[in-house]
mmCIF file of C-alpha atoms in Angstrom:
data_model
loop_
_atom_site.group_PDB
_atom_site.id
_atom_site.type_symbol
_atom_site.label_atom_id
_atom_site.label_comp_id
_atom_site.label_asym_id
_atom_site.label_seq_id
_atom_site.Cartn_x
_atom_site.Cartn_y
_atom_site.Cartn_z
ATOM 1 C CA MET A 9 -0.034 0.002 -0.013
ATOM 2 C CA SER A 10 1.441 3.322 -0.982
ATOM 3 C CA LEU A 11 1.274 6.524 1.068
ATOM 4 C CA GLN A 12 -1.251 8.010 -1.352
ATOM 5 C CA GLN A 13 -3.572 4.972 -0.934
ATOM 6 C CA LEU A 14 -3.256 5.236 2.897
ATOM 7 C CA LEU A 15 -4.247 8.902 2.784
ATOM 8 C CA PHE A 16 -7.289 8.074 0.651
ATOM 9 C CA VAL A 17 -8.398 5.418 3.122
ATOM 10 C CA LEU A 18 -7.956 7.812 6.016
ATOM 11 C CA LEU A 19 -9.883 10.600 4.192
ATOM 12 C CA ALA A 20 -12.690 8.082 3.489
ATOM 13 C CA ARG A 21 -12.972 7.309 7.183
ATOM 14 C CA LYS A 22 -12.469 10.803 8.507
ATOM 15 C CA TRP A 23 -16.018 11.137 9.892
ATOM 16 C CA LEU A 24 -15.720 7.818 11.720
ATOM 17 C CA MET A 25 -12.328 8.805 13.277
ATOM 18 C CA LEU A 26 -13.739 12.220 14.213
ATOM 19 C CA GLY A 27 -16.861 10.613 15.789
ATOM 20 C CA VAL A 28 -14.729 8.250 17.831
ATOM 21 C CA ALA A 29 -12.472 11.049 19.077
ATOM 22 C CA VAL A 30 -15.373 13.311 20.050
ATOM 23 C CA SER A 31 -17.300 10.558 21.751
ATOM 24 C CA THR A 32 -14.171 9.544 23.719
ATOM 25 C CA VAL A 33 -13.752 13.162 24.918
ATOM 26 C CA LEU A 34 -17.420 13.471 25.797
ATOM 27 C CA ILE A 35 -17.403 10.196 27.814
ATOM 28 C CA ALA A 36 -14.263 11.204 29.645
ATOM 29 C CA ALA A 37 -15.759 14.580 30.520
ATOM 30 C CA LEU A 38 -18.998 12.945 31.756
ATOM 31 C CA VAL A 39 -17.131 10.467 33.925
ATOM 32 C CA THR A 40 -14.915 13.214 35.299
ATOM 33 C CA SER A 41 -17.888 15.366 36.193
ATOM 34 C CA LEU A 42 -19.820 12.516 37.870
ATOM 35 C CA LEU A 43 -16.996 11.254 40.067
ATOM 36 C CA PRO A 44 -16.561 13.107 43.381
ATOM 37 C CA GLN A 45 -13.477 15.295 43.864
ATOM 38 C CA ARG A 46 -10.687 13.587 45.743
ATOM 39 C CA TYR A 47 -8.177 15.499 47.812
ATOM 40 C CA THR A 48 -4.761 14.259 48.905
ATOM 41 C CA ALA A 49 -3.048 15.571 51.915
ATOM 42 C CA VAL A 50 0.758 15.028 52.241
ATOM 43 C CA ALA A 51 2.828 15.151 55.391
ATOM 44 C CA SER A 52 6.604 14.839 55.114
ATOM 45 C CA ILE A 53 9.052 13.761 57.824
ATOM 46 C CA VAL A 54 12.753 13.249 57.993
ATOM 47 C CA ILE A 55 13.948 10.000 59.456
ATOM 48 C CA GLY A 56 17.249 10.380 61.153
ATOM 49 C CA PHE A 57 19.750 7.578 61.472
ATOM 50 C CA LYS A 58 22.506 7.746 63.978
ATOM 51 C CA ALA A 59 23.405 4.401 65.320
ATOM 52 C CA LEU A 60 26.391 3.723 67.559
ATOM 53 C CA ASP A 61 28.223 0.492 67.729
ATOM 54 C CA PRO A 62 27.597 -0.750 71.282
ATOM 55 C CA VAL A 63 31.063 -2.229 71.537
ATOM 56 C CA LEU A 64 33.310 0.386 69.886
ATOM 57 C CA GLY A 65 31.123 3.407 70.273
ATOM 58 C CA LYS A 66 31.651 4.408 66.605
ATOM 59 C CA VAL A 67 28.914 5.570 64.276
ATOM 60 C CA LEU A 68 27.727 2.687 62.100
ATOM 61 C CA PRO A 69 28.125 3.071 58.307
ATOM 62 C CA GLY A 70 25.391 4.733 56.209
ATOM 63 C CA SER A 71 25.054 1.456 54.177
ATOM 64 C CA LEU A 72 22.654 0.299 56.879
ATOM 65 C CA LEU A 73 20.237 3.174 56.135
ATOM 66 C CA PRO A 74 18.143 1.325 53.459
ATOM 67 C CA GLY A 75 17.239 -1.417 55.927
ATOM 68 C CA TYR A 76 16.502 1.074 58.665
ATOM 69 C CA LEU A 77 14.405 3.229 56.316
ATOM 70 C CA ALA A 78 12.424 0.236 55.135
ATOM 71 C CA THR A 79 11.727 -0.694 58.719
ATOM 72 C CA GLN A 80 10.474 2.809 59.455
ATOM 73 C CA LEU A 81 8.232 2.664 56.424
ATOM 74 C CA GLU A 82 6.740 -0.564 57.633
ATOM 75 C CA ILE A 83 6.103 1.020 61.052
ATOM 76 C CA LEU A 84 4.422 4.000 59.391
ATOM 77 C CA SER A 85 2.024 1.814 57.514
ATOM 78 C CA SER A 86 1.432 -0.625 60.394
ATOM 79 C CA ARG A 87 -1.911 -1.422 62.004
ATOM 80 C CA ASN A 88 -0.688 -0.218 65.406
ATOM 81 C CA VAL A 89 0.017 3.313 64.020
ATOM 82 C CA ALA A 90 -3.383 3.321 62.268
ATOM 83 C CA LEU A 91 -5.080 2.346 65.544
ATOM 84 C CA GLN A 92 -3.366 5.177 67.377
ATOM 85 C CA ALA A 93 -4.428 7.598 64.619
ATOM 86 C CA VAL A 94 -8.077 6.412 64.959
ATOM 87 C CA ASP A 95 -7.885 6.979 68.669
ATOM 88 C CA SER A 96 -6.312 10.440 68.384
ATOM 89 C CA LEU A 97 -8.943 11.514 65.834
ATOM 90 C CA LYS A 98 -11.710 10.087 68.037
ATOM 91 C CA LEU A 99 -13.377 8.541 65.079
ATOM 92 C CA VAL A 100 -15.128 5.784 67.055
ATOM 93 C CA GLU A 101 -17.054 8.379 69.115
ATOM 94 C CA SER A 102 -18.366 10.063 65.927
ATOM 95 C CA PRO A 103 -22.133 9.689 65.590
ATOM 96 C CA ALA A 104 -21.852 9.256 61.846
ATOM 97 C CA VAL A 105 -19.391 6.373 62.281
ATOM 98 C CA GLN A 106 -21.549 4.669 64.910
ATOM 99 C CA ALA A 107 -24.572 5.084 62.669
ATOM 100 C CA SER A 108 -22.773 3.345 59.772
ATOM 101 C CA PHE A 109 -21.874 0.375 62.050
ATOM 102 C CA PRO A 110 -25.106 -0.500 63.883
ATOM 103 C CA GLY A 111 -24.874 -3.165 66.524
ATOM 104 C CA ILE A 112 -21.095 -3.545 66.421
ATOM 105 C CA ASP A 113 -18.961 -2.992 69.440
ATOM 106 C CA LYS A 114 -16.454 -0.110 69.610
ATOM 107 C CA GLY A 115 -13.382 -2.398 69.400
ATOM 108 C CA THR A 116 -14.508 -3.895 66.085
ATOM 109 C CA ILE A 117 -15.348 -0.449 64.720
ATOM 110 C CA ARG A 118 -11.925 0.787 65.761
ATOM 111 C CA ASN A 119 -10.214 -2.139 63.904
ATOM 112 C CA ARG A 120 -12.316 -1.612 60.768
ATOM 113 C CA LEU A 121 -11.518 2.069 60.751
ATOM 114 C CA ALA A 122 -7.825 1.355 61.056
ATOM 115 C CA VAL A 123 -8.012 -1.000 58.071
ATOM 116 C CA THR A 124 -9.940 1.616 56.090
ATOM 117 C CA LEU A 125 -7.337 4.303 56.905
ATOM 118 C CA LEU A 126 -4.538 2.004 55.733
ATOM 119 C CA LYS A 127 -6.274 1.390 52.383
ATOM 120 C CA ASP A 128 -6.064 5.081 51.467
ATOM 121 C CA LEU A 129 -2.686 5.681 53.037
ATOM 122 C CA LYS A 130 0.441 5.893 50.855
ATOM 123 C CA VAL A 131 3.922 5.939 52.373
ATOM 124 C CA GLU A 132 6.893 6.729 50.065
ATOM 125 C CA SER A 133 10.506 7.492 50.524
ATOM 126 C CA SER A 134 12.797 9.097 48.082
ATOM 127 C CA ARG A 135 15.768 7.116 46.860
ATOM 128 C CA GLU A 136 18.649 9.267 47.983
ATOM 129 C CA SER A 137 17.315 11.039 51.127
ATOM 130 C CA ASN A 138 15.837 10.362 54.483
ATOM 131 C CA MET A 139 12.643 12.232 53.514
ATOM 132 C CA VAL A 140 9.439 10.216 53.844
ATOM 133 C CA HIS A 141 6.125 11.409 52.362
ATOM 134 C CA ILE A 142 2.865 10.223 53.939
ATOM 135 C CA SER A 143 -0.215 10.924 51.721
ATOM 136 C CA TYR A 144 -3.842 10.216 52.424
ATOM 137 C CA GLY A 145 -6.702 10.752 49.984
ATOM 138 C CA ASN A 146 -10.296 11.479 50.778
ATOM 139 C CA THR A 147 -13.261 13.448 49.474
ATOM 140 C CA ASP A 148 -13.024 15.856 52.481
ATOM 141 C CA PRO A 149 -9.856 17.901 52.345
ATOM 142 C CA GLN A 150 -9.800 18.685 56.117
ATOM 143 C CA PHE A 151 -10.254 15.045 57.062
ATOM 144 C CA ALA A 152 -7.442 14.004 54.699
ATOM 145 C CA ALA A 153 -5.158 16.522 56.329
ATOM 146 C CA ASP A 154 -6.200 15.464 59.811
ATOM 147 C CA VAL A 155 -5.560 11.793 59.049
ATOM 148 C CA ALA A 156 -2.118 12.481 57.529
ATOM 149 C CA ASN A 157 -1.112 14.564 60.495
ATOM 150 C CA ALA A 158 -2.493 11.956 62.930
ATOM 151 C CA ILE A 159 -0.542 9.158 61.217
ATOM 152 C CA VAL A 160 2.689 11.192 61.583
ATOM 153 C CA LYS A 161 1.993 11.881 65.250
ATOM 154 C CA ALA A 162 1.191 8.209 65.924
ATOM 155 C CA TYR A 163 4.370 7.159 64.166
ATOM 156 C CA ILE A 164 6.454 9.575 66.252
ATOM 157 C CA ASP A 165 4.798 8.246 69.442
ATOM 158 C CA THR A 166 5.332 4.632 68.363
ATOM 159 C CA ASN A 167 8.964 5.276 67.431
ATOM 160 C CA LEU A 168 9.518 6.914 70.819
ATOM 161 C CA GLU A 169 7.950 3.987 72.659
ATOM 162 C CA LEU A 170 10.169 1.543 70.682
ATOM 163 C CA LYS A 171 13.320 3.500 71.627
ATOM 164 C CA ILE A 172 12.365 3.725 75.252
ATOM 165 C CA GLU A 173 11.644 -0.006 75.525
#
């Protein structure tokens, strides 16, 4: 098939191609307008790493940082941290939450809320720094910001508890 023949075929089908393009744009615009807006709150923390060798008293090499950072990311996205965030936000006492879980005890509601928070939580670290970004998405921007901040506070409290123990 020559280039001229290809152009003739494309010109013969121009209305079909235009119809497909316009309908695709219209469907995308309709879906976008029907979906609720989603807001993402991001909280950033710096994870410090200064470990001393208990025998020699020297600072351990920075090559241990990836393992330490991965451990801290796991702690950030753990169920324990999510439960502390649920408690600090007092979500179980909310009348709307209690109405959506009729006949269920507060402990079960607390656990379900923690699992729900973890579903929309995203914890990322950059490759070459100790910066960690915690993002939480929700349709309510204030709630998203409150959850992201509560997760960071719960992580700091958990990390402090682990160091003290």
